[in-house]
Every structure is written in structure tokens, then in C-alpha cells.
Amino acid sequence: MKKTSTRLADGRELIYYDLADDTVRDAVDRRPLDATVTTSEIRRDELLGDFVAIASHRQGRTYHPPADECPLCPSEGGRLSEIPDSSYDVVVFENRFPSLAGDSGRCEVVCFTSDHNASFASLSEPQARLVLDAWTDRTSELSHLPSVEQVFCFENRGAEIGVTLQHPHGQIYAYPFTTPRTALMLRQVAAHKEATGGENLFDAVVERERAAERVVLEGEHWVAFVPYAAHWPYEVHLYPKRRVPDLLGLDEAARAEFPRVYLELLRRFDRIFGENEPPTPYIAAWHQAPFGPLDDFEGVTRDDFALHLELFTIRRTSGKLKFLAGSESGMNVFINDVPPERAAERLREVASS
């Protein structure tokens, strides 16, 4: 992997990640851009103890542009985009309309390929490995920013999810706090560790799931399963078999196997509802240990956390979405219409030939 860092016309950082070590990246952003102005602010909800990002400047972000005006495609001729070069393998840049900025953290965009009509599932294994390497590198770099306590790499795919740019891409949020979802996990880890005299909760969960009927696929270094208490109609958790706290902890064997396993999962997701259905909308979310202090979780260290990816769709059946209505949105109590065992069975049925 070759990494080349440059700056856009408004001062934002842009980084090329290339498969070929001899690739030269010297294109200049020729757009007449003013300096980026953000209004990002973090507010704490005293009743719930969680945080809300207030970012009114995002109201003016790019919304469903036509394909020939996509800001994530390479620049060509007189059409100038966020990427100054005429092609790229993987590129990462600071979001022009960030939810988090400055002392409130940082938001980045990760473009998986220059092909506007592709998807992550259509990438080759070397391309998918390059994305993994980019996620890892950005996790390392962002973790050293003084305002950052947690790094979250994710992909939103599909208009049903709320995606406003159809080019295959994901995002990275660098939060100035430990997110509520991670804090819940850490509290459970701490309680389980105390109750069992030191057993790791993640290890116990993965061991039980591997012995159950909800395993979707398993490699030498990774295992994917539908969890016992899945929240979403089709939800898969992907774990490395050797527990590590973050992407930086993966060894070369796990990194080498990841593209094959993950691409297979994504391709199965696109076949859940039949070959003639539109692409399955999904969220793919990496859970990593916080880099900030863990003083609120007695007896827990970063090494007690287990890196894993959660992949889920909000489509519950052909042509129907799972809406977060009263119980889910009002009380955070999910109601799942698809039994996890049946979801796992379906994901095994649609395996690649």
C-alpha cells in the first residue's frame, strides 16, 4: 500500500491509498473554494447521560446529485470533484459538511473505488484489503488527535438508509467521547468479569454462538453469526477468532482472510430477498475499543474489548422496511419480526455457488 497525503483547495486533508507503490499523486484541486465553516457543537443530555451533535451547517450538504455531478467521482476535464486526480484506488478526505469538527472530533469520507456504479460487494479481494488497510491507518492516525476518544468506521448503503450520495463510500467518525453503545457493552463486560471471576464476556458470547445454529459462515480466522437477540430482521456479527481491541490489533493472517469472508457476507445480503430485488440497503459498523480513559468501567481495560463488525439491513421482507416506531424509538426496546435462526438459515441458503 502506498499512502499520499495532500490538501484540497479549502485546506481539508485528502489521502490517496494505492495498490501500486509507484503511483504518483500530484493533481491539484483547482476549485475556487472558500475555507470550510462548521457549527458543530456537542451537547450532553443530562437525563440520559449521552451526547448529541448539533450541526446546522449540514442542512446545505450535497443531496442526491445526478451521476455526472457526483462529488466522489474523480475529476475529469472541466468537471471538478472532491478528488482532484482522474482516477484512484481508495481515497479518504475530511468531510466538507462534518457532524464533528475541531474540539468536537472529526469526520472523514472513505471512497472505496472510483467506479460510480460499483459497490463494496463488487470489489476484488485486493481492493477490499486496501480498504481494510485504510480503515486501520485512519484509526491509528485519528486516535492520536487530542480531542478523540473513539474511532468509528462505517458504511451506510442505500437510499432507504438515508444515503444522499450513491457513489460507493463509507465514513469515519472520530468522537470526543465514548459512544453510548460502546459504554453499554463495557458495563456488561465489567459486570460479567466480576460475576465470573475474570471471564471475558465477548469470548463467552462468541464461543456460545459458534456452537449454536446461527453461524452463517466461518473461516480459519473469522466467524460470522446472527446473534441470539438480533435487533434487526437480518443482522450478522463478524468477529476475528483471536480477540483484539481494534483494527490495529489484527495480525496478517486475519487481514489476509478478511476480504474473502466479508465480500461473501455482502454478496449474500444482496441475495436475501431474491435475485430480482433491488440491492439490499444496509449499515456496516466496526466496533472498536475507545482510546480514551475507561475509569467508569471498573476492572476493564482496552484489551477486554473485542473488535467486531455488525452488518444489518432495515428491510424486513421484499418491499417492506423495518421502521423504528413507538417501542424502538420511544423506549429503545426492539421488536424483531424475523427469528434469528430463520435469518441465519436464509443467509446460508444464499451462499455463493
mmCIF file of C-alpha atoms in Angstrom:
data_model
loop_
_atom_site.group_PDB
_atom_site.id
_atom_site.type_symbol
_atom_site.label_atom_id
_atom_site.label_comp_id
_atom_site.label_asym_id
_atom_site.label_seq_id
_atom_site.Cartn_x
_atom_site.Cartn_y
_atom_site.Cartn_z
ATOM 1 C CA MET A 1 0.000 0.000 0.000
ATOM 2 C CA LYS A 2 1.219 3.489 -0.891
ATOM 3 C CA LYS A 3 -0.150 6.445 1.062
ATOM 4 C CA THR A 4 -0.078 10.002 -0.339
ATOM 5 C CA SER A 5 -1.396 12.931 1.687
ATOM 6 C CA THR A 6 -2.375 16.263 0.107
ATOM 7 C CA ARG A 7 -4.703 19.212 0.703
ATOM 8 C CA LEU A 8 -7.877 20.350 -1.044
ATOM 9 C CA ALA A 9 -8.408 23.952 -2.071
ATOM 10 C CA ASP A 10 -10.160 24.825 1.199
ATOM 11 C CA GLY A 11 -7.436 23.258 3.353
ATOM 12 C CA ARG A 12 -9.069 19.922 4.114
ATOM 13 C CA GLU A 13 -6.806 16.862 4.152
ATOM 14 C CA LEU A 14 -7.123 14.248 1.404
ATOM 15 C CA ILE A 15 -5.234 10.931 1.371
ATOM 16 C CA TYR A 16 -4.788 8.500 -1.521
ATOM 17 C CA TYR A 17 -4.267 4.803 -0.752
ATOM 18 C CA ASP A 18 -2.885 2.954 -3.771
ATOM 19 C CA LEU A 19 -2.238 -0.710 -4.538
ATOM 20 C CA ALA A 20 0.825 0.118 -6.669
ATOM 21 C CA ASP A 21 3.866 1.548 -4.866
ATOM 22 C CA ASP A 22 4.948 3.592 -7.907
ATOM 23 C CA THR A 23 1.690 5.565 -8.234
ATOM 24 C CA VAL A 24 2.224 9.342 -8.359
ATOM 25 C CA ARG A 25 -0.446 11.622 -6.907
ATOM 26 C CA ASP A 26 0.299 15.257 -7.691
ATOM 27 C CA ALA A 27 -3.031 16.572 -9.048
ATOM 28 C CA VAL A 28 -4.049 19.936 -7.620
ATOM 29 C CA ASP A 29 -7.577 20.870 -6.527
ATOM 30 C CA ARG A 30 -8.478 23.634 -8.989
ATOM 31 C CA ARG A 31 -11.824 24.591 -7.461
ATOM 32 C CA PRO A 32 -12.247 28.137 -6.064
ATOM 33 C CA LEU A 33 -13.346 27.003 -2.598
ATOM 34 C CA ASP A 34 -13.691 29.190 0.467
ATOM 35 C CA ALA A 35 -12.429 27.902 3.799
ATOM 36 C CA THR A 36 -14.803 25.379 5.373
ATOM 37 C CA VAL A 37 -17.033 26.851 8.091
ATOM 38 C CA THR A 38 -18.712 24.493 10.567
ATOM 39 C CA THR A 39 -21.040 24.994 13.528
ATOM 40 C CA SER A 40 -20.550 21.594 15.148
ATOM 41 C CA GLU A 41 -21.312 21.507 18.864
ATOM 42 C CA ILE A 42 -21.564 18.604 21.325
ATOM 43 C CA ARG A 43 -24.315 18.818 23.955
ATOM 44 C CA ARG A 44 -24.875 16.384 26.817
ATOM 45 C CA ASP A 45 -28.364 15.141 27.668
ATOM 46 C CA GLU A 46 -28.478 15.301 31.470
ATOM 47 C CA LEU A 47 -31.368 12.854 31.785
ATOM 48 C CA LEU A 48 -29.888 10.105 29.619
ATOM 49 C CA GLY A 49 -26.204 10.913 30.100
ATOM 50 C CA ASP A 50 -25.495 10.690 26.372
ATOM 51 C CA PHE A 51 -24.399 13.241 23.787
ATOM 52 C CA VAL A 52 -25.976 14.964 20.781
ATOM 53 C CA ALA A 53 -24.080 16.654 17.943
ATOM 54 C CA ILE A 54 -25.677 19.925 16.828
ATOM 55 C CA ALA A 55 -24.525 20.653 13.258
ATOM 56 C CA SER A 56 -26.824 23.105 11.477
ATOM 57 C CA HIS A 57 -24.354 23.658 8.619
ATOM 58 C CA ARG A 58 -25.167 20.162 7.343
ATOM 59 C CA GLN A 59 -28.542 21.390 6.066
ATOM 60 C CA GLY A 60 -26.711 22.650 2.977
ATOM 61 C CA ARG A 61 -24.849 19.427 2.136
ATOM 62 C CA THR A 62 -24.988 17.873 -1.321
ATOM 63 C CA TYR A 63 -28.242 15.945 -1.808
ATOM 64 C CA HIS A 64 -28.781 13.251 -4.460
ATOM 65 C CA PRO A 65 -26.816 14.867 -7.307
ATOM 66 C CA PRO A 66 -27.052 13.325 -10.798
ATOM 67 C CA ALA A 67 -24.319 10.800 -11.601
ATOM 68 C CA ASP A 68 -22.450 13.231 -13.844
ATOM 69 C CA GLU A 69 -22.164 15.688 -10.924
ATOM 70 C CA CYS A 70 -21.126 13.196 -8.252
ATOM 71 C CA PRO A 71 -18.546 14.843 -5.930
ATOM 72 C CA LEU A 72 -16.943 11.465 -5.129
ATOM 73 C CA CYS A 73 -16.053 10.544 -8.703
ATOM 74 C CA PRO A 74 -12.575 11.511 -9.972
ATOM 75 C CA SER A 75 -12.117 14.927 -11.594
ATOM 76 C CA GLU A 76 -12.210 14.776 -15.388
ATOM 77 C CA GLY A 77 -11.745 17.622 -17.859
ATOM 78 C CA GLY A 78 -13.751 20.597 -16.683
ATOM 79 C CA ARG A 79 -15.774 18.632 -14.118
ATOM 80 C CA LEU A 80 -14.013 19.094 -10.786
ATOM 81 C CA SER A 81 -14.870 16.997 -7.739
ATOM 82 C CA GLU A 82 -13.659 16.349 -4.215
ATOM 83 C CA ILE A 83 -10.931 14.115 -5.685
ATOM 84 C CA PRO A 84 -8.505 16.154 -7.851
ATOM 85 C CA ASP A 85 -6.978 13.157 -9.672
ATOM 86 C CA SER A 86 -8.525 11.463 -12.710
ATOM 87 C CA SER A 87 -8.577 8.029 -11.017
ATOM 88 C CA TYR A 88 -7.969 6.439 -7.625
ATOM 89 C CA ASP A 89 -7.979 3.134 -5.755
ATOM 90 C CA VAL A 90 -9.131 4.256 -2.288
ATOM 91 C CA VAL A 91 -9.267 7.829 -1.078
ATOM 92 C CA VAL A 92 -10.058 9.411 2.305
ATOM 93 C CA PHE A 93 -10.759 13.069 2.932
ATOM 94 C CA GLU A 94 -12.166 15.365 5.589
ATOM 95 C CA ASN A 95 -15.915 15.744 5.200
ATOM 96 C CA ARG A 96 -16.940 19.133 3.794
ATOM 97 C CA PHE A 97 -20.105 19.026 5.926
ATOM 98 C CA PRO A 98 -18.932 17.266 9.123
ATOM 99 C CA SER A 99 -21.113 16.359 12.086
ATOM 100 C CA LEU A 100 -17.987 16.619 14.254
ATOM 101 C CA ALA A 101 -15.170 19.118 13.826
ATOM 102 C CA GLY A 102 -12.368 20.791 15.767
ATOM 103 C CA ASP A 103 -12.615 20.148 19.517
ATOM 104 C CA SER A 104 -15.784 18.150 18.809
ATOM 105 C CA GLY A 105 -13.928 15.477 16.839
ATOM 106 C CA ARG A 106 -13.525 14.800 13.129
ATOM 107 C CA CYS A 107 -15.477 13.259 10.244
ATOM 108 C CA GLU A 108 -13.923 11.687 7.147
ATOM 109 C CA VAL A 109 -15.272 10.202 3.909
ATOM 110 C CA VAL A 110 -13.827 6.916 2.585
ATOM 111 C CA CYS A 111 -14.321 6.297 -1.143
ATOM 112 C CA PHE A 112 -13.922 2.565 -1.834
ATOM 113 C CA THR A 113 -13.426 2.829 -5.604
ATOM 114 C CA SER A 114 -13.506 5.404 -8.393
ATOM 115 C CA ASP A 115 -16.232 3.359 -10.176
ATOM 116 C CA HIS A 116 -19.512 5.174 -9.512
ATOM 117 C CA ASN A 117 -21.614 2.130 -10.423
ATOM 118 C CA ALA A 118 -19.762 -0.343 -8.214
ATOM 119 C CA SER A 119 -20.465 -1.419 -4.636
ATOM 120 C CA PHE A 120 -18.308 -2.777 -1.841
ATOM 121 C CA ALA A 121 -19.577 -6.256 -2.705
ATOM 122 C CA SER A 122 -18.277 -5.909 -6.265
ATOM 123 C CA LEU A 123 -14.714 -5.062 -5.194
ATOM 124 C CA SER A 124 -11.901 -7.522 -5.786
ATOM 125 C CA GLU A 125 -10.202 -9.052 -2.756
ATOM 126 C CA PRO A 126 -7.100 -6.820 -3.176
ATOM 127 C CA GLN A 127 -9.346 -3.750 -3.318
ATOM 128 C CA ALA A 128 -11.241 -4.820 -0.189
ATOM 129 C CA ARG A 129 -7.932 -5.442 1.579
ATOM 130 C CA LEU A 130 -6.843 -1.914 0.651
ATOM 131 C CA VAL A 131 -9.998 -0.518 2.265
ATOM 132 C CA LEU A 132 -9.229 -2.523 5.414
ATOM 133 C CA ASP A 133 -5.698 -1.093 5.432
ATOM 134 C CA ALA A 134 -7.100 2.429 5.006
ATOM 135 C CA TRP A 135 -9.542 1.921 7.907
ATOM 136 C CA THR A 136 -6.660 0.697 10.042
ATOM 137 C CA ASP A 137 -4.385 3.574 9.125
ATOM 138 C CA ARG A 138 -7.069 6.177 9.791
ATOM 139 C CA THR A 139 -7.913 4.554 13.132
ATOM 140 C CA SER A 140 -4.271 4.865 14.123
ATOM 141 C CA GLU A 141 -3.927 8.469 12.948
ATOM 142 C CA LEU A 142 -7.201 9.723 14.416
ATOM 143 C CA SER A 143 -6.606 8.035 17.767
ATOM 144 C CA HIS A 144 -3.656 10.377 18.319
ATOM 145 C CA LEU A 145 -5.724 13.560 17.977
ATOM 146 C CA PRO A 146 -6.086 15.143 21.444
ATOM 147 C CA SER A 147 -9.872 15.552 21.106
ATOM 148 C CA VAL A 148 -10.567 11.950 20.037
ATOM 149 C CA GLU A 149 -11.619 9.119 22.360
ATOM 150 C CA GLN A 150 -13.228 6.667 19.918
ATOM 151 C CA VAL A 151 -12.932 5.918 16.187
ATOM 152 C CA PHE A 152 -15.927 4.532 14.292
ATOM 153 C CA CYS A 153 -15.588 3.242 10.701
ATOM 154 C CA PHE A 154 -18.881 2.507 8.949
ATOM 155 C CA GLU A 155 -20.764 2.279 5.674
ATOM 156 C CA ASN A 156 -24.344 3.382 5.015
ATOM 157 C CA ARG A 157 -25.611 1.777 1.820
ATOM 158 C CA GLY A 158 -28.889 2.595 0.071
ATOM 159 C CA ALA A 159 -31.377 5.467 -0.128
ATOM 160 C CA GLU A 160 -33.563 3.705 2.467
ATOM 161 C CA ILE A 161 -30.757 4.191 4.988
ATOM 162 C CA GLY A 162 -30.571 7.905 4.162
ATOM 163 C CA VAL A 163 -27.581 7.891 1.821
ATOM 164 C CA THR A 164 -27.505 11.094 -0.243
ATOM 165 C CA LEU A 165 -24.524 10.208 -2.476
ATOM 166 C CA GLN A 166 -24.816 6.961 -4.423
ATOM 167 C CA HIS A 167 -21.087 6.536 -5.085
ATOM 168 C CA PRO A 168 -19.722 3.561 -3.054
ATOM 169 C CA HIS A 169 -18.289 5.121 0.080
ATOM 170 C CA GLY A 170 -18.260 4.987 3.854
ATOM 171 C CA GLN A 171 -17.400 7.329 6.672
ATOM 172 C CA ILE A 172 -15.230 7.567 9.766
ATOM 173 C CA TYR A 173 -16.364 9.436 12.870
ATOM 174 C CA ALA A 174 -13.760 10.313 15.495
ATOM 175 C CA TYR A 175 -15.730 11.084 18.653
ATOM 176 C CA PRO A 176 -14.541 13.184 21.618
ATOM 177 C CA PHE A 177 -16.279 10.739 23.989
ATOM 178 C CA THR A 178 -17.062 7.040 24.385
ATOM 179 C CA THR A 179 -20.278 6.373 22.484
ATOM 180 C CA PRO A 180 -23.362 5.166 24.414
ATOM 181 C CA ARG A 181 -23.490 1.830 22.560
ATOM 182 C CA THR A 182 -19.876 1.078 23.461
ATOM 183 C CA ALA A 183 -20.406 2.188 27.053
ATOM 184 C CA LEU A 184 -23.271 -0.305 27.384
ATOM 185 C CA MET A 185 -21.016 -3.102 26.153
ATOM 186 C CA LEU A 186 -18.233 -2.109 28.537
ATOM 187 C CA ARG A 187 -20.626 -2.111 31.505
ATOM 188 C CA GLN A 188 -21.750 -5.625 30.586
ATOM 189 C CA VAL A 189 -18.129 -6.719 30.205
ATOM 190 C CA ALA A 190 -17.284 -5.315 33.643
ATOM 191 C CA ALA A 191 -20.298 -6.969 35.311
ATOM 192 C CA HIS A 192 -19.591 -10.336 33.679
ATOM 193 C CA LYS A 193 -15.913 -10.174 34.585
ATOM 194 C CA GLU A 194 -16.755 -9.560 38.229
ATOM 195 C CA ALA A 195 -19.514 -12.179 38.369
ATOM 196 C CA THR A 196 -17.390 -14.942 36.800
ATOM 197 C CA GLY A 197 -14.066 -14.230 38.443
ATOM 198 C CA GLY A 198 -12.435 -12.856 35.327
ATOM 199 C CA GLU A 199 -14.124 -14.469 32.281
ATOM 200 C CA ASN A 200 -14.332 -12.281 29.194
ATOM 201 C CA LEU A 201 -17.906 -11.701 28.032
ATOM 202 C CA PHE A 202 -17.034 -11.366 24.338
ATOM 203 C CA ASP A 203 -15.169 -14.675 24.414
ATOM 204 C CA ALA A 204 -18.120 -16.369 26.115
ATOM 205 C CA VAL A 205 -20.612 -14.983 23.590
ATOM 206 C CA VAL A 206 -18.549 -15.993 20.560
ATOM 207 C CA GLU A 207 -17.983 -19.484 21.961
ATOM 208 C CA ARG A 208 -21.719 -19.981 22.547
ATOM 209 C CA GLU A 209 -22.664 -18.630 19.123
ATOM 210 C CA ARG A 210 -20.164 -20.886 17.349
ATOM 211 C CA ALA A 211 -21.867 -23.855 18.975
ATOM 212 C CA ALA A 212 -25.378 -22.679 18.042
ATOM 213 C CA GLU A 213 -27.410 -22.892 14.816
ATOM 214 C CA ARG A 214 -26.978 -19.255 13.863
ATOM 215 C CA VAL A 215 -23.474 -19.400 12.337
ATOM 216 C CA VAL A 216 -23.619 -18.039 8.789
ATOM 217 C CA LEU A 217 -20.061 -18.730 7.705
ATOM 218 C CA GLU A 218 -16.723 -19.454 9.338
ATOM 219 C CA GLY A 219 -13.139 -19.207 8.156
ATOM 220 C CA GLU A 220 -9.853 -20.007 9.804
ATOM 221 C CA HIS A 221 -9.615 -16.562 11.420
ATOM 222 C CA TRP A 222 -13.160 -15.100 11.286
ATOM 223 C CA VAL A 223 -16.654 -16.226 12.260
ATOM 224 C CA ALA A 224 -19.968 -14.631 11.261
ATOM 225 C CA PHE A 225 -23.261 -15.334 13.015
ATOM 226 C CA VAL A 226 -26.744 -13.947 13.573
ATOM 227 C CA PRO A 227 -26.815 -13.077 17.289
ATOM 228 C CA TYR A 228 -29.251 -14.768 19.672
ATOM 229 C CA ALA A 229 -31.031 -11.463 20.402
ATOM 230 C CA ALA A 230 -30.727 -9.824 16.964
ATOM 231 C CA HIS A 231 -32.367 -6.393 16.861
ATOM 232 C CA TRP A 232 -32.770 -6.204 13.087
ATOM 233 C CA PRO A 233 -34.538 -8.536 10.602
ATOM 234 C CA TYR A 234 -31.232 -9.629 9.064
ATOM 235 C CA GLU A 235 -28.223 -8.876 11.267
ATOM 236 C CA VAL A 236 -24.796 -10.531 11.220
ATOM 237 C CA HIS A 237 -21.892 -10.030 13.610
ATOM 238 C CA LEU A 238 -18.393 -10.727 12.278
ATOM 239 C CA TYR A 239 -15.609 -11.438 14.787
ATOM 240 C CA PRO A 240 -11.942 -12.318 14.454
ATOM 241 C CA LYS A 241 -11.416 -15.567 16.348
ATOM 242 C CA ARG A 242 -8.456 -14.059 18.191
ATOM 243 C CA ARG A 243 -9.803 -11.254 20.372
ATOM 244 C CA VAL A 244 -8.230 -7.866 19.667
ATOM 245 C CA PRO A 245 -9.472 -4.415 20.794
ATOM 246 C CA ASP A 246 -9.301 -2.655 17.433
ATOM 247 C CA LEU A 247 -8.315 -2.885 13.781
ATOM 248 C CA LEU A 248 -4.686 -2.210 14.671
ATOM 249 C CA GLY A 249 -4.574 -5.490 16.601
ATOM 250 C CA LEU A 250 -5.378 -7.765 13.648
ATOM 251 C CA ASP A 251 -2.483 -9.964 12.564
ATOM 252 C CA GLU A 252 -1.561 -10.560 8.936
ATOM 253 C CA ALA A 253 -3.417 -13.887 8.740
ATOM 254 C CA ALA A 254 -6.702 -12.270 9.799
ATOM 255 C CA ARG A 255 -6.144 -9.331 7.448
ATOM 256 C CA ALA A 256 -5.484 -11.652 4.527
ATOM 257 C CA GLU A 257 -8.653 -13.687 5.125
ATOM 258 C CA PHE A 258 -10.975 -10.743 5.832
ATOM 259 C CA PRO A 259 -11.701 -9.740 2.188
ATOM 260 C CA ARG A 260 -12.929 -13.208 1.209
ATOM 261 C CA VAL A 261 -15.200 -13.542 4.247
ATOM 262 C CA TYR A 262 -16.589 -10.013 4.197
ATOM 263 C CA LEU A 263 -17.233 -9.899 0.462
ATOM 264 C CA GLU A 264 -19.101 -13.190 0.719
ATOM 265 C CA LEU A 265 -21.282 -11.760 3.503
ATOM 266 C CA LEU A 266 -22.124 -8.656 1.476
ATOM 267 C CA ARG A 267 -22.947 -10.710 -1.614
ATOM 268 C CA ARG A 268 -25.275 -12.912 0.420
ATOM 269 C CA PHE A 269 -27.024 -9.812 1.751
ATOM 270 C CA ASP A 270 -27.804 -8.786 -1.817
ATOM 271 C CA ARG A 271 -29.476 -12.166 -2.417
ATOM 272 C CA ILE A 272 -31.609 -12.361 0.740
ATOM 273 C CA PHE A 273 -34.789 -11.179 -0.946
ATOM 274 C CA GLY A 274 -34.239 -12.741 -4.375
ATOM 275 C CA GLU A 275 -32.232 -12.102 -7.499
ATOM 276 C CA ASN A 276 -34.719 -9.616 -8.953
ATOM 277 C CA GLU A 277 -34.895 -7.371 -5.894
ATOM 278 C CA PRO A 278 -33.018 -4.041 -5.727
ATOM 279 C CA PRO A 279 -29.717 -4.042 -3.807
ATOM 280 C CA THR A 280 -30.195 -4.605 -0.088
ATOM 281 C CA PRO A 281 -29.804 -1.433 1.998
ATOM 282 C CA TYR A 282 -27.520 -1.956 4.980
ATOM 283 C CA ILE A 283 -25.335 -0.452 7.661
ATOM 284 C CA ALA A 284 -21.905 -1.987 8.284
ATOM 285 C CA ALA A 285 -20.384 -0.797 11.554
ATOM 286 C CA TRP A 286 -16.984 -1.518 13.100
ATOM 287 C CA HIS A 287 -16.955 -1.600 16.911
ATOM 288 C CA GLN A 288 -13.560 -0.736 18.378
ATOM 289 C CA ALA A 289 -12.378 -0.137 21.927
ATOM 290 C CA PRO A 290 -12.229 3.520 22.969
ATOM 291 C CA PHE A 291 -8.815 5.143 23.112
ATOM 292 C CA GLY A 292 -9.876 7.379 25.987
ATOM 293 C CA PRO A 293 -9.940 6.542 29.718
ATOM 294 C CA LEU A 294 -12.099 3.636 30.950
ATOM 295 C CA ASP A 295 -12.389 4.837 34.554
ATOM 296 C CA ASP A 296 -16.191 4.416 34.519
ATOM 297 C CA PHE A 297 -15.859 0.665 33.878
ATOM 298 C CA GLU A 298 -14.176 -0.787 36.928
ATOM 299 C CA GLY A 299 -11.722 -3.576 36.226
ATOM 300 C CA VAL A 300 -11.991 -3.251 32.425
ATOM 301 C CA THR A 301 -9.076 -2.496 30.095
ATOM 302 C CA ARG A 302 -8.966 -1.915 26.338
ATOM 303 C CA ASP A 303 -7.821 -5.500 25.857
ATOM 304 C CA ASP A 304 -11.113 -6.741 27.336
ATOM 305 C CA PHE A 305 -12.998 -5.302 24.360
ATOM 306 C CA ALA A 306 -13.429 -7.341 21.169
ATOM 307 C CA LEU A 307 -13.255 -5.766 17.742
ATOM 308 C CA HIS A 308 -16.228 -6.800 15.637
ATOM 309 C CA LEU A 309 -18.341 -5.682 12.708
ATOM 310 C CA GLU A 310 -22.122 -5.508 12.763
ATOM 311 C CA LEU A 311 -23.876 -5.759 9.401
ATOM 312 C CA PHE A 312 -27.635 -5.292 9.249
ATOM 313 C CA THR A 313 -30.453 -4.274 6.933
ATOM 314 C CA ILE A 314 -33.621 -2.341 7.693
ATOM 315 C CA ARG A 315 -35.506 -4.314 5.010
ATOM 316 C CA ARG A 316 -37.612 -6.988 6.709
ATOM 317 C CA THR A 317 -39.082 -8.600 3.602
ATOM 318 C CA SER A 318 -39.490 -7.846 -0.088
ATOM 319 C CA GLY A 319 -40.653 -4.243 -0.494
ATOM 320 C CA LYS A 320 -41.089 -3.636 3.247
ATOM 321 C CA LEU A 321 -38.837 -1.813 5.702
ATOM 322 C CA LYS A 322 -38.390 -2.205 9.443
ATOM 323 C CA PHE A 323 -39.415 1.132 10.968
ATOM 324 C CA LEU A 324 -38.314 2.202 14.432
ATOM 325 C CA ALA A 325 -41.710 3.132 15.817
ATOM 326 C CA GLY A 326 -43.028 3.630 19.346
ATOM 327 C CA SER A 327 -41.297 0.853 21.282
ATOM 328 C CA GLU A 328 -37.975 1.139 19.437
ATOM 329 C CA SER A 329 -37.722 4.922 19.173
ATOM 330 C CA GLY A 330 -39.556 5.802 22.376
ATOM 331 C CA MET A 331 -38.154 3.161 24.725
ATOM 332 C CA ASN A 332 -35.269 1.544 22.797
ATOM 333 C CA VAL A 333 -36.962 -1.872 23.068
ATOM 334 C CA PHE A 334 -36.630 -3.573 19.694
ATOM 335 C CA ILE A 335 -39.237 -5.925 18.235
ATOM 336 C CA ASN A 336 -37.850 -8.244 15.556
ATOM 337 C CA ASP A 337 -40.265 -9.852 13.089
ATOM 338 C CA VAL A 338 -37.688 -12.345 11.758
ATOM 339 C CA PRO A 339 -36.467 -15.097 14.126
ATOM 340 C CA PRO A 340 -32.644 -15.005 14.230
ATOM 341 C CA GLU A 341 -32.490 -18.732 13.493
ATOM 342 C CA ARG A 342 -34.508 -18.243 10.302
ATOM 343 C CA ALA A 343 -32.368 -15.262 9.293
ATOM 344 C CA ALA A 344 -29.208 -17.362 9.682
ATOM 345 C CA GLU A 345 -30.775 -20.196 7.701
ATOM 346 C CA ARG A 346 -31.643 -17.819 4.858
ATOM 347 C CA LEU A 347 -28.119 -16.357 4.791
ATOM 348 C CA ARG A 348 -26.716 -19.889 4.496
ATOM 349 C CA GLU A 349 -29.176 -20.727 1.699
ATOM 350 C CA VAL A 350 -27.957 -17.857 -0.490
ATOM 351 C CA ALA A 351 -24.279 -18.797 -0.334
ATOM 352 C CA SER A 352 -22.243 -18.210 -3.481
ATOM 353 C CA SER A 353 -22.052 -21.202 -5.799
#
